[in-house]
Structures are given as C-alpha cells and as structure tokens.
C-alpha cells in the first residue's frame, strides 16, 4: 500500500490587507492623512473619522491612537516635524555638527537648495505647517508642543551661524529664519504664490543676507 500523502501546510497570505501593521506604521499613516486633510480642507476638516477614511483604516482607529483633539493635533505636529526634517536635511548644511567654519559660497548654495526644494516639491507641506501654526495661536497647550517640536531646527542654525563667524549667532539665526519663513509664505500662500523664484535667485538673496550679517568675515 502507498503511504497517505500529508497535505502541505497552507501558507498564510501576507498582502496589504493581511499583514500585521506595526504601531509606528499606523502612526505614520494617521499623521500623513491628518496633514493631507489640513491642506485640502483646513482645520475644520481634520476629524478622527476623516483621518480614518483618508488613511484607509477601520473606523475608530484614529481615536484609539489619539483619543482627543489635542492628541490628534500633536500626532499631526510630530509627523510634520518628521517630514520637514527630511526636506531640510540639516546634514547638508556646512558647519552643522562638524564645528568647521563653513565657506560662504557652500553655505549659500545649501540654503538656496533647501528653499527651492520646498517651493518646487513640498509646497503642501508648507501649507499644513501654516495651518498647525495658526491653530497653535488659539490653543496654548498646542503652542507649547508645537514650539518644543520645532526647536530641533533652532539649535543647528545657531551653531551654523556661530561657525560662520557671526558676532551674534542667536540674533542672526532668528533673522535667517524670519527671512526664509517670509519668503516661503509669500511664495506658497501669499501674493507671490505664482512667482516662485529659481534657485539662482534664491542664492542671490541668501548671499546678500548672509554677507550683510557676517560683515565679510567669511569670504
């Protein structure tokens, strides 16, 4: 007699619908969906149910992750900072972290590249940041969280200005941030939204600004 053949053990499918999702990946989906809604619908369109629908998650998933409105806004801010960091790529800026004095031309090139990257490929990310910043002016608890999250960008800029020879790195970092934010807002949501400057034009602006601050100390 022939021995009975043991049927093979079925292998479970591991497609998108059946694969186990990690808490981190779900948090990213919720954060990305929240930012998309802020861009398309504004703050009023950001609800737990809308995030579930946009992220393709079962109803109640966002509430389980962020039970309150404040928690949902904080989740959006965390994702905003993460995505901003990927666009800014501070490691591209000369003199950040290595302590070496950056050459003026290299510094101007890096800053111009960063702003051009925002204005050409990541304009929506600017709009979501403006929505969150405005909401923070009405929610003190969000203001504290928003400011703490954004402080990650402040220190490296101060260090960069100090390495470049600035006699007042804190003040000059503030001036640099204000100049960048003003230009980004004007070109993303203000009266110059249809006149985005090219990288060469941005470079000229940075060159004038930084050389005026540094007083010829670095080339």
PDB file of C-alpha atoms in Angstrom:
ATOM      1  CA  UNK A   1       0.000   0.000   0.000  1.00  0.00           C
ATOM      2  CA  UNK A   2       1.088   3.530  -0.699  1.00  0.00           C
ATOM      3  CA  UNK A   3       1.502   5.717   2.384  1.00  0.00           C
ATOM      4  CA  UNK A   4      -1.023   8.524   2.552  1.00  0.00           C
ATOM      5  CA  UNK A   5       0.312  11.831   1.412  1.00  0.00           C
ATOM      6  CA  UNK A   6       0.266  14.565   4.045  1.00  0.00           C
ATOM      7  CA  UNK A   7      -1.238  17.712   2.548  1.00  0.00           C
ATOM      8  CA  UNK A   8       1.087  20.718   2.625  1.00  0.00           C
ATOM      9  CA  UNK A   9       0.522  23.242   5.383  1.00  0.00           C
ATOM     10  CA  UNK A  10      -1.133  26.299   3.869  1.00  0.00           C
ATOM     11  CA  UNK A  11       0.994  29.430   3.950  1.00  0.00           C
ATOM     12  CA  UNK A  12      -0.966  32.471   5.139  1.00  0.00           C
ATOM     13  CA  UNK A  13      -1.148  35.362   2.732  1.00  0.00           C
ATOM     14  CA  UNK A  14       0.851  38.440   3.634  1.00  0.00           C
ATOM     15  CA  UNK A  15      -0.667  41.055   1.380  1.00  0.00           C
ATOM     16  CA  UNK A  16      -1.545  44.596   2.469  1.00  0.00           C
ATOM     17  CA  UNK A  17      -4.873  43.503   3.925  1.00  0.00           C
ATOM     18  CA  UNK A  18      -3.499  40.628   5.978  1.00  0.00           C
ATOM     19  CA  UNK A  19      -0.028  41.738   7.021  1.00  0.00           C
ATOM     20  CA  UNK A  20       0.223  42.907  10.597  1.00  0.00           C
ATOM     21  CA  UNK A  21       0.738  46.643  10.787  1.00  0.00           C
ATOM     22  CA  UNK A  22       3.186  47.976  13.344  1.00  0.00           C
ATOM     23  CA  UNK A  23       2.175  50.818  15.669  1.00  0.00           C
ATOM     24  CA  UNK A  24       4.807  53.013  14.022  1.00  0.00           C
ATOM     25  CA  UNK A  25       3.479  52.475  10.519  1.00  0.00           C
ATOM     26  CA  UNK A  26      -0.079  53.136  11.651  1.00  0.00           C
ATOM     27  CA  UNK A  27       1.016  56.351  13.364  1.00  0.00           C
ATOM     28  CA  UNK A  28       2.677  57.439  10.120  1.00  0.00           C
ATOM     29  CA  UNK A  29      -0.485  56.729   8.115  1.00  0.00           C
ATOM     30  CA  UNK A  30      -2.564  58.705  10.587  1.00  0.00           C
ATOM     31  CA  UNK A  31      -0.100  61.586  10.597  1.00  0.00           C
ATOM     32  CA  UNK A  32       0.133  61.715   6.812  1.00  0.00           C
ATOM     33  CA  UNK A  33      -3.649  61.592   6.458  1.00  0.00           C
ATOM     34  CA  UNK A  34      -4.024  64.401   9.000  1.00  0.00           C
ATOM     35  CA  UNK A  35      -1.582  66.611   7.085  1.00  0.00           C
ATOM     36  CA  UNK A  36      -3.327  65.881   3.777  1.00  0.00           C
ATOM     37  CA  UNK A  37      -6.673  66.901   5.291  1.00  0.00           C
ATOM     38  CA  UNK A  38      -5.219  70.118   6.676  1.00  0.00           C
ATOM     39  CA  UNK A  39      -4.009  71.062   3.209  1.00  0.00           C
ATOM     40  CA  UNK A  40      -7.244  70.158   1.418  1.00  0.00           C
ATOM     41  CA  UNK A  41      -9.922  71.110   3.968  1.00  0.00           C
ATOM     42  CA  UNK A  42      -8.275  73.239   6.618  1.00  0.00           C
ATOM     43  CA  UNK A  43      -8.556  72.775  10.360  1.00  0.00           C
ATOM     44  CA  UNK A  44     -12.320  72.173  10.276  1.00  0.00           C
ATOM     45  CA  UNK A  45     -11.822  69.187   8.021  1.00  0.00           C
ATOM     46  CA  UNK A  46      -9.476  67.465  10.448  1.00  0.00           C
ATOM     47  CA  UNK A  47     -11.585  64.941  12.356  1.00  0.00           C
ATOM     48  CA  UNK A  48     -10.919  61.448  13.644  1.00  0.00           C
ATOM     49  CA  UNK A  49     -13.437  59.956  11.219  1.00  0.00           C
ATOM     50  CA  UNK A  50     -11.986  61.856   8.254  1.00  0.00           C
ATOM     51  CA  UNK A  51      -8.478  60.655   9.119  1.00  0.00           C
ATOM     52  CA  UNK A  52      -9.705  57.045   9.251  1.00  0.00           C
ATOM     53  CA  UNK A  53     -11.273  57.427   5.821  1.00  0.00           C
ATOM     54  CA  UNK A  54      -8.256  59.144   4.256  1.00  0.00           C
ATOM     55  CA  UNK A  55      -5.789  56.636   5.738  1.00  0.00           C
ATOM     56  CA  UNK A  56      -7.944  53.659   4.729  1.00  0.00           C
ATOM     57  CA  UNK A  57      -8.222  52.479   8.330  1.00  0.00           C
ATOM     58  CA  UNK A  58     -11.197  50.909  10.119  1.00  0.00           C
ATOM     59  CA  UNK A  59     -13.448  53.413  11.846  1.00  0.00           C
ATOM     60  CA  UNK A  60     -12.175  54.118  15.353  1.00  0.00           C
ATOM     61  CA  UNK A  61      -8.501  53.508  14.531  1.00  0.00           C
ATOM     62  CA  UNK A  62      -7.522  57.161  14.852  1.00  0.00           C
ATOM     63  CA  UNK A  63      -9.489  57.521  18.089  1.00  0.00           C
ATOM     64  CA  UNK A  64      -7.593  54.556  19.519  1.00  0.00           C
ATOM     65  CA  UNK A  65      -4.294  56.172  18.551  1.00  0.00           C
ATOM     66  CA  UNK A  66      -5.178  59.755  19.539  1.00  0.00           C
ATOM     67  CA  UNK A  67      -8.302  59.921  21.699  1.00  0.00           C
ATOM     68  CA  UNK A  68      -8.648  63.681  22.000  1.00  0.00           C
ATOM     69  CA  UNK A  69      -8.492  66.584  19.583  1.00  0.00           C
ATOM     70  CA  UNK A  70      -5.271  67.726  21.241  1.00  0.00           C
ATOM     71  CA  UNK A  71      -3.731  64.274  20.800  1.00  0.00           C
ATOM     72  CA  UNK A  72      -4.683  64.260  17.121  1.00  0.00           C
ATOM     73  CA  UNK A  73      -3.108  67.680  16.601  1.00  0.00           C
ATOM     74  CA  UNK A  74       0.053  66.536  18.374  1.00  0.00           C
ATOM     75  CA  UNK A  75       0.194  63.490  16.092  1.00  0.00           C
ATOM     76  CA  UNK A  76      -0.027  65.830  13.118  1.00  0.00           C
ATOM     77  CA  UNK A  77       2.745  68.048  14.506  1.00  0.00           C
ATOM     78  CA  UNK A  78       5.035  65.049  15.085  1.00  0.00           C
ATOM     79  CA  UNK A  79       4.541  63.893  11.507  1.00  0.00           C
ATOM     80  CA  UNK A  80       5.024  67.446  10.242  1.00  0.00           C
ATOM     81  CA  UNK A  81       8.369  67.736  12.025  1.00  0.00           C
ATOM     82  CA  UNK A  82       9.478  64.340  10.712  1.00  0.00           C
ATOM     83  CA  UNK A  83       8.674  65.272   7.130  1.00  0.00           C
ATOM     84  CA  UNK A  84      10.152  68.764   7.491  1.00  0.00           C
ATOM     85  CA  UNK A  85      13.372  67.198   8.735  1.00  0.00           C
ATOM     86  CA  UNK A  86      13.563  65.028   5.629  1.00  0.00           C
ATOM     87  CA  UNK A  87      13.183  68.076   3.398  1.00  0.00           C
ATOM     88  CA  UNK A  88      15.563  70.312   5.331  1.00  0.00           C
ATOM     89  CA  UNK A  89      18.271  67.650   5.675  1.00  0.00           C
ATOM     90  CA  UNK A  90      20.332  69.737   8.089  1.00  0.00           C
ATOM     91  CA  UNK A  91      23.323  67.471   7.495  1.00  0.00           C
ATOM     92  CA  UNK A  92      23.629  69.104   4.067  1.00  0.00           C
ATOM     93  CA  UNK A  93      24.397  72.453   5.680  1.00  0.00           C
ATOM     94  CA  UNK A  94      28.155  73.021   6.023  1.00  0.00           C
ATOM     95  CA  UNK A  95      29.377  73.673   9.540  1.00  0.00           C
ATOM     96  CA  UNK A  96      26.444  71.936  11.259  1.00  0.00           C
ATOM     97  CA  UNK A  97      27.684  69.312  13.659  1.00  0.00           C
ATOM     98  CA  UNK A  98      31.309  69.204  12.492  1.00  0.00           C
ATOM     99  CA  UNK A  99      32.376  72.521  14.018  1.00  0.00           C
ATOM    100  CA  UNK A 100      34.313  73.528  10.903  1.00  0.00           C
ATOM    101  CA  UNK A 101      33.778  77.104   9.681  1.00  0.00           C
ATOM    102  CA  UNK A 102      31.579  76.866   6.574  1.00  0.00           C
ATOM    103  CA  UNK A 103      32.629  78.577   3.391  1.00  0.00           C
ATOM    104  CA  UNK A 104      30.201  81.357   2.482  1.00  0.00           C
ATOM    105  CA  UNK A 105      29.575  80.015  -1.027  1.00  0.00           C
ATOM    106  CA  UNK A 106      28.859  76.489   0.221  1.00  0.00           C
ATOM    107  CA  UNK A 107      26.504  77.834   2.871  1.00  0.00           C
ATOM    108  CA  UNK A 108      24.597  79.972   0.376  1.00  0.00           C
ATOM    109  CA  UNK A 109      24.317  77.059  -2.052  1.00  0.00           C
ATOM    110  CA  UNK A 110      22.927  74.731   0.623  1.00  0.00           C
ATOM    111  CA  UNK A 111      20.333  77.214   1.862  1.00  0.00           C
ATOM    112  CA  UNK A 112      19.187  78.066  -1.657  1.00  0.00           C
ATOM    113  CA  UNK A 113      18.819  74.364  -2.455  1.00  0.00           C
ATOM    114  CA  UNK A 114      16.715  73.802   0.669  1.00  0.00           C
ATOM    115  CA  UNK A 115      14.245  76.602  -0.052  1.00  0.00           C
ATOM    116  CA  UNK A 116      13.998  75.674  -3.721  1.00  0.00           C
ATOM    117  CA  UNK A 117      13.236  72.086  -2.720  1.00  0.00           C
ATOM    118  CA  UNK A 118      10.365  73.283  -0.545  1.00  0.00           C
ATOM    119  CA  UNK A 119       8.892  75.614  -3.144  1.00  0.00           C
ATOM    120  CA  UNK A 120       9.022  73.145  -6.020  1.00  0.00           C
ATOM    121  CA  UNK A 121       8.351  69.736  -4.459  1.00  0.00           C
ATOM    122  CA  UNK A 122       6.896  70.283  -0.981  1.00  0.00           C
ATOM    123  CA  UNK A 123       4.541  73.261  -1.126  1.00  0.00           C
ATOM    124  CA  UNK A 124       1.723  71.256   0.504  1.00  0.00           C
ATOM    125  CA  UNK A 125       3.963  70.597   3.488  1.00  0.00           C
ATOM    126  CA  UNK A 126       4.290  74.345   3.968  1.00  0.00           C
ATOM    127  CA  UNK A 127       0.504  74.791   3.947  1.00  0.00           C
ATOM    128  CA  UNK A 128      -0.045  72.110   6.602  1.00  0.00           C
ATOM    129  CA  UNK A 129       2.618  73.752   8.775  1.00  0.00           C
ATOM    130  CA  UNK A 130       0.869  77.117   8.495  1.00  0.00           C
ATOM    131  CA  UNK A 131      -2.449  75.526   9.491  1.00  0.00           C
ATOM    132  CA  UNK A 132      -0.868  73.988  12.589  1.00  0.00           C
ATOM    133  CA  UNK A 133       0.977  77.191  13.497  1.00  0.00           C
ATOM    134  CA  UNK A 134      -2.238  79.232  13.320  1.00  0.00           C
ATOM    135  CA  UNK A 135      -4.125  76.696  15.404  1.00  0.00           C
ATOM    136  CA  UNK A 136      -1.347  76.867  17.984  1.00  0.00           C
ATOM    137  CA  UNK A 137      -2.088  80.569  18.455  1.00  0.00           C
ATOM    138  CA  UNK A 138      -5.568  79.578  19.679  1.00  0.00           C
ATOM    139  CA  UNK A 139      -4.544  76.580  21.789  1.00  0.00           C
ATOM    140  CA  UNK A 140      -1.909  77.264  24.464  1.00  0.00           C
ATOM    141  CA  UNK A 141      -1.421  73.535  25.033  1.00  0.00           C
ATOM    142  CA  UNK A 142      -0.662  73.048  21.336  1.00  0.00           C
ATOM    143  CA  UNK A 143       1.558  76.135  21.303  1.00  0.00           C
ATOM    144  CA  UNK A 144       3.898  74.586  23.835  1.00  0.00           C
ATOM    145  CA  UNK A 145       4.018  71.290  21.936  1.00  0.00           C
ATOM    146  CA  UNK A 146       4.475  72.988  18.554  1.00  0.00           C
ATOM    147  CA  UNK A 147       7.315  75.186  19.820  1.00  0.00           C
ATOM    148  CA  UNK A 148       9.092  72.290  21.520  1.00  0.00           C
ATOM    149  CA  UNK A 149       8.874  70.182  18.350  1.00  0.00           C
ATOM    150  CA  UNK A 150      10.207  72.996  16.186  1.00  0.00           C
ATOM    151  CA  UNK A 151      13.145  73.710  18.494  1.00  0.00           C
ATOM    152  CA  UNK A 152      15.039  70.866  16.802  1.00  0.00           C
ATOM    153  CA  UNK A 153      15.772  73.236  13.918  1.00  0.00           C
ATOM    154  CA  UNK A 154      16.815  76.223  16.018  1.00  0.00           C
ATOM    155  CA  UNK A 155      19.973  74.859  17.621  1.00  0.00           C
ATOM    156  CA  UNK A 156      21.663  73.723  14.394  1.00  0.00           C
ATOM    157  CA  UNK A 157      21.060  77.108  12.751  1.00  0.00           C
ATOM    158  CA  UNK A 158      22.562  78.959  15.708  1.00  0.00           C
ATOM    159  CA  UNK A 159      25.569  76.622  15.571  1.00  0.00           C
ATOM    160  CA  UNK A 160      25.875  77.209  11.838  1.00  0.00           C
ATOM    161  CA  UNK A 161      25.895  80.991  12.243  1.00  0.00           C
ATOM    162  CA  UNK A 162      28.442  80.761  15.061  1.00  0.00           C
ATOM    163  CA  UNK A 163      30.707  78.549  12.914  1.00  0.00           C
ATOM    164  CA  UNK A 164      30.375  81.046  10.068  1.00  0.00           C
ATOM    165  CA  UNK A 165      31.765  83.793  12.300  1.00  0.00           C
ATOM    166  CA  UNK A 166      28.584  85.586  13.346  1.00  0.00           C
ATOM    167  CA  UNK A 167      29.134  88.007  16.262  1.00  0.00           C
ATOM    168  CA  UNK A 168      25.501  87.428  17.315  1.00  0.00           C
ATOM    169  CA  UNK A 169      24.518  83.880  16.247  1.00  0.00           C
ATOM    170  CA  UNK A 170      21.185  83.813  18.129  1.00  0.00           C
ATOM    171  CA  UNK A 171      20.015  87.086  16.600  1.00  0.00           C
ATOM    172  CA  UNK A 172      21.305  86.217  13.169  1.00  0.00           C
ATOM    173  CA  UNK A 173      19.670  82.775  13.286  1.00  0.00           C
ATOM    174  CA  UNK A 174      16.356  84.491  14.061  1.00  0.00           C
ATOM    175  CA  UNK A 175      16.860  86.891  11.140  1.00  0.00           C
ATOM    176  CA  UNK A 176      17.697  83.996   8.844  1.00  0.00           C
ATOM    177  CA  UNK A 177      14.621  82.014   9.907  1.00  0.00           C
ATOM    178  CA  UNK A 178      12.378  85.068   9.558  1.00  0.00           C
ATOM    179  CA  UNK A 179      13.705  85.782   6.052  1.00  0.00           C
ATOM    180  CA  UNK A 180      13.199  82.159   4.989  1.00  0.00           C
ATOM    181  CA  UNK A 181       9.728  81.889   6.507  1.00  0.00           C
ATOM    182  CA  UNK A 182       8.619  85.166   4.956  1.00  0.00           C
ATOM    183  CA  UNK A 183       9.787  84.127   1.511  1.00  0.00           C
ATOM    184  CA  UNK A 184       8.261  80.653   1.805  1.00  0.00           C
ATOM    185  CA  UNK A 185       4.898  82.009   2.933  1.00  0.00           C
ATOM    186  CA  UNK A 186       4.813  84.653   0.200  1.00  0.00           C
ATOM    187  CA  UNK A 187       5.525  82.072  -2.485  1.00  0.00           C
ATOM    188  CA  UNK A 188       3.379  79.242  -1.105  1.00  0.00           C
ATOM    189  CA  UNK A 189       0.306  81.077   0.198  1.00  0.00           C
ATOM    190  CA  UNK A 190       0.858  84.804  -0.258  1.00  0.00           C
ATOM    191  CA  UNK A 191       0.784  87.244  -3.138  1.00  0.00           C
ATOM    192  CA  UNK A 192       3.813  85.690  -4.873  1.00  0.00           C
ATOM    193  CA  UNK A 193       2.372  82.160  -4.994  1.00  0.00           C
ATOM    194  CA  UNK A 194       2.543  82.135  -8.796  1.00  0.00           C
ATOM    195  CA  UNK A 195       6.047  83.621  -8.990  1.00  0.00           C
ATOM    196  CA  UNK A 196       8.337  81.053  -7.408  1.00  0.00           C
ATOM    197  CA  UNK A 197      11.979  82.227  -7.547  1.00  0.00           C
ATOM    198  CA  UNK A 198      14.545  79.966  -9.142  1.00  0.00           C
ATOM    199  CA  UNK A 199      17.482  78.515  -7.274  1.00  0.00           C
ATOM    200  CA  UNK A 200      19.857  81.151  -8.671  1.00  0.00           C
ATOM    201  CA  UNK A 201      17.578  83.944  -7.480  1.00  0.00           C
ATOM    202  CA  UNK A 202      17.319  82.388  -4.037  1.00  0.00           C
ATOM    203  CA  UNK A 203      21.075  82.082  -3.938  1.00  0.00           C
ATOM    204  CA  UNK A 204      21.480  85.788  -4.648  1.00  0.00           C
ATOM    205  CA  UNK A 205      19.086  86.646  -1.825  1.00  0.00           C
ATOM    206  CA  UNK A 206      20.915  84.431   0.648  1.00  0.00           C
ATOM    207  CA  UNK A 207      24.259  85.805  -0.481  1.00  0.00           C
ATOM    208  CA  UNK A 208      23.146  89.382   0.198  1.00  0.00           C
ATOM    209  CA  UNK A 209      21.600  88.471   3.543  1.00  0.00           C
ATOM    210  CA  UNK A 210      24.473  86.413   4.931  1.00  0.00           C
ATOM    211  CA  UNK A 211      27.261  88.669   3.772  1.00  0.00           C
ATOM    212  CA  UNK A 212      25.450  91.606   5.353  1.00  0.00           C
ATOM    213  CA  UNK A 213      25.184  89.726   8.665  1.00  0.00           C
ATOM    214  CA  UNK A 214      28.693  88.336   8.667  1.00  0.00           C
ATOM    215  CA  UNK A 215      30.314  91.597   7.574  1.00  0.00           C
ATOM    216  CA  UNK A 216      32.733  89.900   5.191  1.00  0.00           C
ATOM    217  CA  UNK A 217      34.068  87.624   7.945  1.00  0.00           C
ATOM    218  CA  UNK A 218      33.777  84.523   5.797  1.00  0.00           C
ATOM    219  CA  UNK A 219      34.858  85.211   2.295  1.00  0.00           C
TER     220      UNK A 219
END
